[in-house]
């Protein structure tokens, strides 16, 4: 697949459900009060009304993209993908698609303590786990739940199950969890896991407060000077290049030891020119860009019968609407779109 700018698209981020068992402040707050509303002229969409794609529809969609359109990687997202009752059989079927090189997932980790081994047996090899803080009070403030012990237990279970690599994702909010960064780097180094710090994006419920909470990579690194003595670029970082969406470094820690740290900087230094992604929501809407609106709907090609020709046409038309650079303000909520 190619988009309107000639970029090859071979990476699908597929949301399996809009449901989630956390209420992260930047993603899905408990309420939508006036302070949480987006800037004037922007509205948050209503939740999708169509039923989520069925397991057979998901497998047919991904197999078609892999065989006919060169799809090579799928990341399963949500909401929280493990909230879906048939997640494990869907995962097992996707990992058996011969033309697909990689199936991975992003999770909040709440279910991993008793699911990690089952998911590994189903073919999962790598995953990203959200971890926004190590202090229980800050974690609860960020996620809306006193669930830090469950997430840490899930990380430990994923390591025992042999999943590799495991990457930790931290969305950084100035004045909320920015003081957690040094401890998170030390935790990641001690557990031999890579951590990636993600700049807050102006989308979803906190779009109207984005400038208050945004911390660029330069600010993160200034905070990390307390624990990092030296940054060594990892392969793929030459001349400012990225490995995937992150600039990755080996961090030489003060007092000894090293860790791997990545910075994902969609706002201070975007990576749109190398974007190879397309996003599909749980109800089949196509978002060529994380910050953009849906430009297509796949359900007519999947239900009641699978129509591969129509599916290819819808995808081609949807990708034709992908902009060269993402918008300045997002148009949707992350639980509906997936990360």
Tab-separated table of C-alpha atoms in Angstrom:
chain	number	residue	atom	x	y	z
A	1	UNK	CA	0.000	0.000	0.000
A	2	UNK	CA	1.103	3.559	-0.688
A	3	UNK	CA	-0.391	6.807	0.504
A	4	UNK	CA	-0.874	10.068	-1.363
A	5	UNK	CA	2.705	11.114	-0.541
A	6	UNK	CA	4.237	7.906	-1.885
A	7	UNK	CA	5.040	6.478	1.546
A	8	UNK	CA	4.868	2.691	1.813
A	9	UNK	CA	2.278	1.575	4.366
A	10	UNK	CA	3.041	-1.866	5.789
A	11	UNK	CA	2.149	-1.425	9.468
A	12	UNK	CA	-1.410	-1.685	10.833
A	13	UNK	CA	-2.457	-0.559	14.285
A	14	UNK	CA	-5.733	-2.389	14.817
A	15	UNK	CA	-8.050	-1.541	17.703
A	16	UNK	CA	-9.978	-4.584	18.910
A	17	UNK	CA	-12.268	-2.743	21.304
A	18	UNK	CA	-12.997	0.755	22.585
A	19	UNK	CA	-13.431	-0.680	26.095
A	20	UNK	CA	-10.737	-0.142	28.701
A	21	UNK	CA	-10.379	-0.969	32.396
A	22	UNK	CA	-8.453	2.239	33.130
A	23	UNK	CA	-9.355	5.910	32.729
A	24	UNK	CA	-6.075	7.578	31.848
A	25	UNK	CA	-6.235	11.358	32.106
A	26	UNK	CA	-4.903	11.931	28.577
A	27	UNK	CA	-7.091	9.243	27.055
A	28	UNK	CA	-10.393	8.476	28.752
A	29	UNK	CA	-11.263	10.595	31.776
A	30	UNK	CA	-14.043	9.738	34.190
A	31	UNK	CA	-15.987	12.848	33.168
A	32	UNK	CA	-15.815	15.405	30.417
A	33	UNK	CA	-16.102	18.681	32.276
A	34	UNK	CA	-15.620	22.093	30.615
A	35	UNK	CA	-11.890	22.153	31.430
A	36	UNK	CA	-11.432	18.905	29.518
A	37	UNK	CA	-13.090	20.062	26.337
A	38	UNK	CA	-11.126	20.615	23.107
A	39	UNK	CA	-10.437	24.094	21.743
A	40	UNK	CA	-13.188	26.135	20.140
A	41	UNK	CA	-14.201	24.768	16.786
A	42	UNK	CA	-13.295	21.191	17.690
A	43	UNK	CA	-15.717	18.553	18.910
A	44	UNK	CA	-15.136	15.109	20.289
A	45	UNK	CA	-16.923	12.405	18.306
A	46	UNK	CA	-19.625	10.305	19.825
A	47	UNK	CA	-18.697	6.689	20.593
A	48	UNK	CA	-19.026	4.336	17.636
A	49	UNK	CA	-22.446	2.771	17.267
A	50	UNK	CA	-21.515	-0.165	15.023
A	51	UNK	CA	-20.677	-3.488	16.621
A	52	UNK	CA	-16.955	-4.281	16.764
A	53	UNK	CA	-15.498	-6.311	13.959
A	54	UNK	CA	-16.010	-10.023	14.511
A	55	UNK	CA	-13.070	-12.388	14.837
A	56	UNK	CA	-13.566	-13.845	11.343
A	57	UNK	CA	-13.761	-10.343	9.867
A	58	UNK	CA	-10.554	-9.300	11.619
A	59	UNK	CA	-8.652	-12.339	10.393
A	60	UNK	CA	-9.960	-11.950	6.828
A	61	UNK	CA	-9.037	-8.251	6.832
A	62	UNK	CA	-5.486	-8.771	8.096
A	63	UNK	CA	-4.850	-11.765	5.827
A	64	UNK	CA	-6.030	-9.775	2.806
A	65	UNK	CA	-3.756	-6.866	3.702
A	66	UNK	CA	-0.792	-9.178	4.215
A	67	UNK	CA	-1.245	-11.212	1.028
A	68	UNK	CA	-2.510	-8.532	-1.349
A	69	UNK	CA	-1.080	-5.280	0.001
A	70	UNK	CA	2.257	-6.101	1.613
A	71	UNK	CA	1.236	-5.660	5.250
A	72	UNK	CA	4.072	-6.917	7.441
A	73	UNK	CA	3.279	-5.815	10.999
A	74	UNK	CA	0.118	-5.606	13.102
A	75	UNK	CA	-0.110	-4.035	16.540
A	76	UNK	CA	-3.258	-4.925	18.473
A	77	UNK	CA	-4.554	-1.997	20.516
A	78	UNK	CA	-7.722	-0.668	22.100
A	79	UNK	CA	-9.038	0.611	24.413
A	80	UNK	CA	-7.442	-2.328	26.131
A	81	UNK	CA	-7.205	-5.338	23.787
A	82	UNK	CA	-7.342	-7.881	26.615
A	83	UNK	CA	-10.823	-6.574	27.535
A	84	UNK	CA	-12.091	-8.430	24.503
A	85	UNK	CA	-13.253	-11.924	25.479
A	86	UNK	CA	-12.008	-13.528	22.259
A	87	UNK	CA	-8.636	-11.771	22.265
A	88	UNK	CA	-6.539	-14.921	22.678
A	89	UNK	CA	-8.102	-16.864	19.766
A	90	UNK	CA	-7.869	-13.775	17.544
A	91	UNK	CA	-4.197	-13.445	18.420
A	92	UNK	CA	-3.576	-17.137	17.760
A	93	UNK	CA	-5.160	-16.936	14.306
A	94	UNK	CA	-3.320	-13.763	13.330
A	95	UNK	CA	0.081	-15.148	14.283
A	96	UNK	CA	-0.535	-18.035	11.863
A	97	UNK	CA	-0.929	-15.808	8.792
A	98	UNK	CA	2.179	-16.799	6.767
A	99	UNK	CA	2.788	-13.446	5.047
A	100	UNK	CA	2.651	-11.500	8.308
A	101	UNK	CA	6.063	-11.043	9.913
A	102	UNK	CA	5.032	-9.624	13.271
A	103	UNK	CA	1.995	-9.475	15.544
A	104	UNK	CA	2.442	-7.432	18.689
A	105	UNK	CA	0.242	-5.545	21.117
A	106	UNK	CA	0.058	-2.539	23.403
A	107	UNK	CA	-1.523	-3.158	26.806
A	108	UNK	CA	-1.994	-1.485	30.150
A	109	UNK	CA	-0.739	-4.689	31.769
A	110	UNK	CA	-3.619	-5.233	34.178
A	111	UNK	CA	-4.426	-8.717	32.867
A	112	UNK	CA	-0.901	-9.918	32.129
A	113	UNK	CA	-0.191	-11.534	35.487
A	114	UNK	CA	-2.462	-14.445	34.545
A	115	UNK	CA	-2.520	-14.085	30.747
A	116	UNK	CA	1.138	-13.642	29.752
A	117	UNK	CA	1.973	-17.326	29.364
A	118	UNK	CA	-1.233	-18.014	27.420
A	119	UNK	CA	-0.506	-15.127	25.049
A	120	UNK	CA	3.052	-16.337	24.545
A	121	UNK	CA	1.702	-19.790	23.700
A	122	UNK	CA	-0.669	-18.161	21.194
A	123	UNK	CA	2.306	-16.735	19.314
A	124	UNK	CA	2.861	-13.319	20.876
A	125	UNK	CA	6.559	-12.506	21.041
A	126	UNK	CA	6.802	-8.826	21.855
A	127	UNK	CA	4.632	-6.194	23.481
A	128	UNK	CA	4.505	-2.684	24.846
A	129	UNK	CA	3.207	-2.048	28.349
A	130	UNK	CA	2.027	1.362	29.537
A	131	UNK	CA	3.677	2.517	32.766
A	132	UNK	CA	3.177	6.197	33.518
A	133	UNK	CA	4.499	6.290	37.102
A	134	UNK	CA	6.037	4.241	39.900
A	135	UNK	CA	4.575	6.182	42.804
A	136	UNK	CA	1.137	4.712	43.549
A	137	UNK	CA	-0.487	8.119	44.029
A	138	UNK	CA	0.854	9.485	40.748
A	139	UNK	CA	-0.104	6.281	38.939
A	140	UNK	CA	-3.656	6.545	40.297
A	141	UNK	CA	-3.822	10.208	39.270
A	142	UNK	CA	-2.721	9.360	35.730
A	143	UNK	CA	-4.821	6.230	35.226
A	144	UNK	CA	-7.820	6.660	37.487
A	145	UNK	CA	-7.085	3.391	39.307
A	146	UNK	CA	-4.988	2.212	42.262
A	147	UNK	CA	-3.631	-0.600	40.094
A	148	UNK	CA	0.139	-0.134	40.056
A	149	UNK	CA	0.867	-3.473	41.818
A	150	UNK	CA	-1.140	-5.320	39.143
A	151	UNK	CA	0.784	-3.658	36.335
A	152	UNK	CA	4.141	-4.435	37.950
A	153	UNK	CA	3.021	-8.039	38.456
A	154	UNK	CA	2.023	-8.140	34.793
A	155	UNK	CA	5.440	-6.903	33.696
A	156	UNK	CA	7.105	-9.601	35.788
A	157	UNK	CA	4.799	-12.260	34.334
A	158	UNK	CA	5.559	-11.138	30.771
A	159	UNK	CA	9.275	-11.477	31.469
A	160	UNK	CA	8.792	-14.958	32.941
A	161	UNK	CA	6.782	-15.980	29.870
A	162	UNK	CA	9.767	-15.148	27.686
A	163	UNK	CA	8.180	-12.289	25.786
A	164	UNK	CA	10.936	-10.255	24.165
A	165	UNK	CA	11.339	-7.433	23.593
A	166	UNK	CA	9.115	-5.830	26.192
A	167	UNK	CA	9.002	-2.059	25.978
A	168	UNK	CA	7.556	0.291	28.563
A	169	UNK	CA	5.597	3.327	27.357
A	170	UNK	CA	5.286	6.505	29.427
A	171	UNK	CA	3.156	9.456	28.333
A	172	UNK	CA	4.787	12.473	29.970
A	173	UNK	CA	2.671	15.274	31.446
A	174	UNK	CA	4.353	18.353	32.861
A	175	UNK	CA	3.372	18.890	36.472
A	176	UNK	CA	1.817	15.431	36.781
A	177	UNK	CA	4.361	12.656	36.232
A	178	UNK	CA	7.480	14.432	34.958
A	179	UNK	CA	9.226	13.921	38.304
A	180	UNK	CA	8.776	10.151	37.796
A	181	UNK	CA	11.151	9.997	34.835
A	182	UNK	CA	14.421	9.321	36.720
A	183	UNK	CA	12.871	6.501	38.730
A	184	UNK	CA	11.314	4.985	35.630
A	185	UNK	CA	14.685	4.926	33.858
A	186	UNK	CA	16.297	3.199	36.823
A	187	UNK	CA	13.418	0.696	37.018
A	188	UNK	CA	13.697	-0.113	33.310
A	189	UNK	CA	17.463	-0.547	33.588
A	190	UNK	CA	17.108	-2.812	36.624
A	191	UNK	CA	14.595	-5.031	34.806
A	192	UNK	CA	16.533	-4.946	31.511
A	193	UNK	CA	13.622	-3.385	29.642
A	194	UNK	CA	13.561	-0.472	27.216
A	195	UNK	CA	11.487	2.547	28.181
A	196	UNK	CA	10.119	5.143	25.780
A	197	UNK	CA	8.936	8.580	26.857
A	198	UNK	CA	6.119	9.929	24.691
A	199	UNK	CA	5.290	13.582	24.204
A	200	UNK	CA	1.689	14.472	25.038
A	201	UNK	CA	-0.346	15.188	21.911
A	202	UNK	CA	-3.141	17.802	21.641
A	203	UNK	CA	-5.984	15.382	21.138
A	204	UNK	CA	-8.764	13.794	23.100
A	205	UNK	CA	-10.084	15.073	26.430
A	206	UNK	CA	-6.992	17.123	27.340
A	207	UNK	CA	-6.585	18.888	23.993
A	208	UNK	CA	-7.678	22.151	25.575
A	209	UNK	CA	-5.025	21.820	28.310
A	210	UNK	CA	-2.228	20.554	26.091
A	211	UNK	CA	0.049	23.585	26.398
A	212	UNK	CA	-0.183	23.394	30.194
A	213	UNK	CA	1.000	19.782	30.329
A	214	UNK	CA	3.225	19.431	27.257
A	215	UNK	CA	6.882	18.631	27.945
A	216	UNK	CA	9.190	18.301	24.924
A	217	UNK	CA	12.070	15.861	24.693
A	218	UNK	CA	14.532	18.595	25.671
A	219	UNK	CA	12.659	19.087	28.956
A	220	UNK	CA	12.569	15.359	29.616
A	221	UNK	CA	16.301	15.034	29.071
A	222	UNK	CA	16.955	17.964	31.394
A	223	UNK	CA	15.080	16.115	34.147
A	224	UNK	CA	16.938	12.888	33.351
A	225	UNK	CA	20.302	14.593	33.788
A	226	UNK	CA	19.865	13.725	37.454
A	227	UNK	CA	20.396	10.029	36.678
A	228	UNK	CA	21.925	9.852	33.180
A	229	UNK	CA	25.605	10.712	32.788
A	230	UNK	CA	25.870	10.068	29.046
A	231	UNK	CA	23.636	9.312	26.063
A	232	UNK	CA	24.892	6.882	23.419
A	233	UNK	CA	22.785	6.745	20.213
A	234	UNK	CA	21.682	3.234	19.303
A	235	UNK	CA	21.678	1.909	15.713
A	236	UNK	CA	19.195	3.719	13.524
A	237	UNK	CA	19.876	7.060	15.203
A	238	UNK	CA	22.607	8.244	12.895
A	239	UNK	CA	22.300	11.874	11.821
A	240	UNK	CA	19.114	12.212	13.831
A	241	UNK	CA	17.420	9.171	12.278
A	242	UNK	CA	14.920	7.106	14.211
A	243	UNK	CA	14.364	3.447	14.814
A	244	UNK	CA	10.647	3.174	14.223
A	245	UNK	CA	8.927	6.114	15.890
A	246	UNK	CA	11.571	6.576	18.598
A	247	UNK	CA	15.055	7.982	18.827
A	248	UNK	CA	16.769	5.364	20.971
A	249	UNK	CA	19.764	5.681	23.269
A	250	UNK	CA	21.806	3.682	25.671
A	251	UNK	CA	21.743	5.709	28.873
A	252	UNK	CA	24.865	5.438	31.024
A	253	UNK	CA	23.576	5.924	34.540
A	254	UNK	CA	25.241	7.903	37.276
A	255	UNK	CA	26.594	5.486	39.861
A	256	UNK	CA	26.910	2.680	37.304
A	257	UNK	CA	24.713	0.629	35.013
A	258	UNK	CA	23.018	1.278	31.685
A	259	UNK	CA	19.533	1.284	30.274
A	260	UNK	CA	17.786	1.758	26.938
A	261	UNK	CA	15.680	4.889	26.552
A	262	UNK	CA	13.635	6.089	23.603
A	263	UNK	CA	11.929	9.409	22.941
A	264	UNK	CA	8.813	9.605	20.776
A	265	UNK	CA	8.421	13.239	19.757
A	266	UNK	CA	5.403	13.802	17.506
A	267	UNK	CA	5.170	17.450	18.517
A	268	UNK	CA	8.721	18.806	18.946
A	269	UNK	CA	10.209	16.781	16.082
A	270	UNK	CA	7.644	14.910	14.017
A	271	UNK	CA	8.475	11.814	11.978
A	272	UNK	CA	5.650	12.093	9.455
A	273	UNK	CA	7.984	11.823	6.461
A	274	UNK	CA	8.766	8.208	7.407
A	275	UNK	CA	5.260	7.197	8.541
A	276	UNK	CA	4.362	3.687	7.410
A	277	UNK	CA	1.171	3.251	9.467
A	278	UNK	CA	-2.531	3.005	9.042
A	279	UNK	CA	-5.055	2.694	11.874
A	280	UNK	CA	-8.344	0.823	11.869
A	281	UNK	CA	-10.820	1.178	14.709
A	282	UNK	CA	-12.771	-1.631	16.349
A	283	UNK	CA	-15.809	-0.793	14.222
A	284	UNK	CA	-13.858	-0.696	10.962
A	285	UNK	CA	-13.175	3.001	10.409
A	286	UNK	CA	-9.872	3.846	8.703
A	287	UNK	CA	-7.628	6.568	10.104
A	288	UNK	CA	-4.542	7.096	7.932
A	289	UNK	CA	-3.145	9.428	10.628
A	290	UNK	CA	-3.360	9.346	14.416
A	291	UNK	CA	-4.252	13.045	14.481
A	292	UNK	CA	-6.678	12.954	11.573
A	293	UNK	CA	-10.293	11.995	11.004
A	294	UNK	CA	-11.524	8.727	9.574
A	295	UNK	CA	-11.361	8.721	5.782
A	296	UNK	CA	-13.072	5.422	5.131
A	297	UNK	CA	-15.278	2.697	6.605
A	298	UNK	CA	-14.558	-0.974	5.952
A	299	UNK	CA	-17.748	-2.587	7.220
A	300	UNK	CA	-19.472	-2.544	3.802
A	301	UNK	CA	-16.613	-4.702	2.488
A	302	UNK	CA	-16.629	-7.084	5.472
A	303	UNK	CA	-20.288	-7.491	6.376
A	304	UNK	CA	-22.446	-9.378	5.582
A	305	UNK	CA	-19.933	-10.917	3.160
A	306	UNK	CA	-16.216	-10.398	2.630
A	307	UNK	CA	-15.616	-8.454	-0.601
A	308	UNK	CA	-11.851	-8.233	-1.243
A	309	UNK	CA	-12.121	-5.953	-4.281
A	310	UNK	CA	-14.305	-3.467	-2.441
A	311	UNK	CA	-12.006	-3.637	0.581
A	312	UNK	CA	-8.981	-2.745	-1.552
A	313	UNK	CA	-10.867	0.156	-3.142
A	314	UNK	CA	-11.914	1.597	0.229
A	315	UNK	CA	-8.367	1.349	1.585
A	316	UNK	CA	-6.869	2.972	-1.512
A	317	UNK	CA	-9.329	5.836	-1.295
A	318	UNK	CA	-8.730	6.231	2.448
A	319	UNK	CA	-4.953	6.404	2.035
A	320	UNK	CA	-5.362	9.047	-0.651
A	321	UNK	CA	-6.471	11.359	2.145
A	322	UNK	CA	-3.344	10.961	4.246
A	323	UNK	CA	-1.626	14.323	4.715
A	324	UNK	CA	2.112	14.896	4.485
A	325	UNK	CA	2.217	16.132	8.112
A	326	UNK	CA	-0.201	15.501	10.961
A	327	UNK	CA	-2.669	18.168	12.059
A	328	UNK	CA	-1.950	20.502	14.972
A	329	UNK	CA	-4.942	19.226	16.967
A	330	UNK	CA	-6.335	15.703	16.949
A	331	UNK	CA	-9.945	14.943	16.173
A	332	UNK	CA	-10.748	11.817	18.164
A	333	UNK	CA	-10.300	9.998	21.486
A	334	UNK	CA	-7.505	7.475	21.910
A	335	UNK	CA	-9.721	4.716	23.299
A	336	UNK	CA	-11.705	4.800	20.064
A	337	UNK	CA	-8.685	4.991	17.801
A	338	UNK	CA	-5.958	2.969	19.479
A	339	UNK	CA	-2.463	4.254	20.201
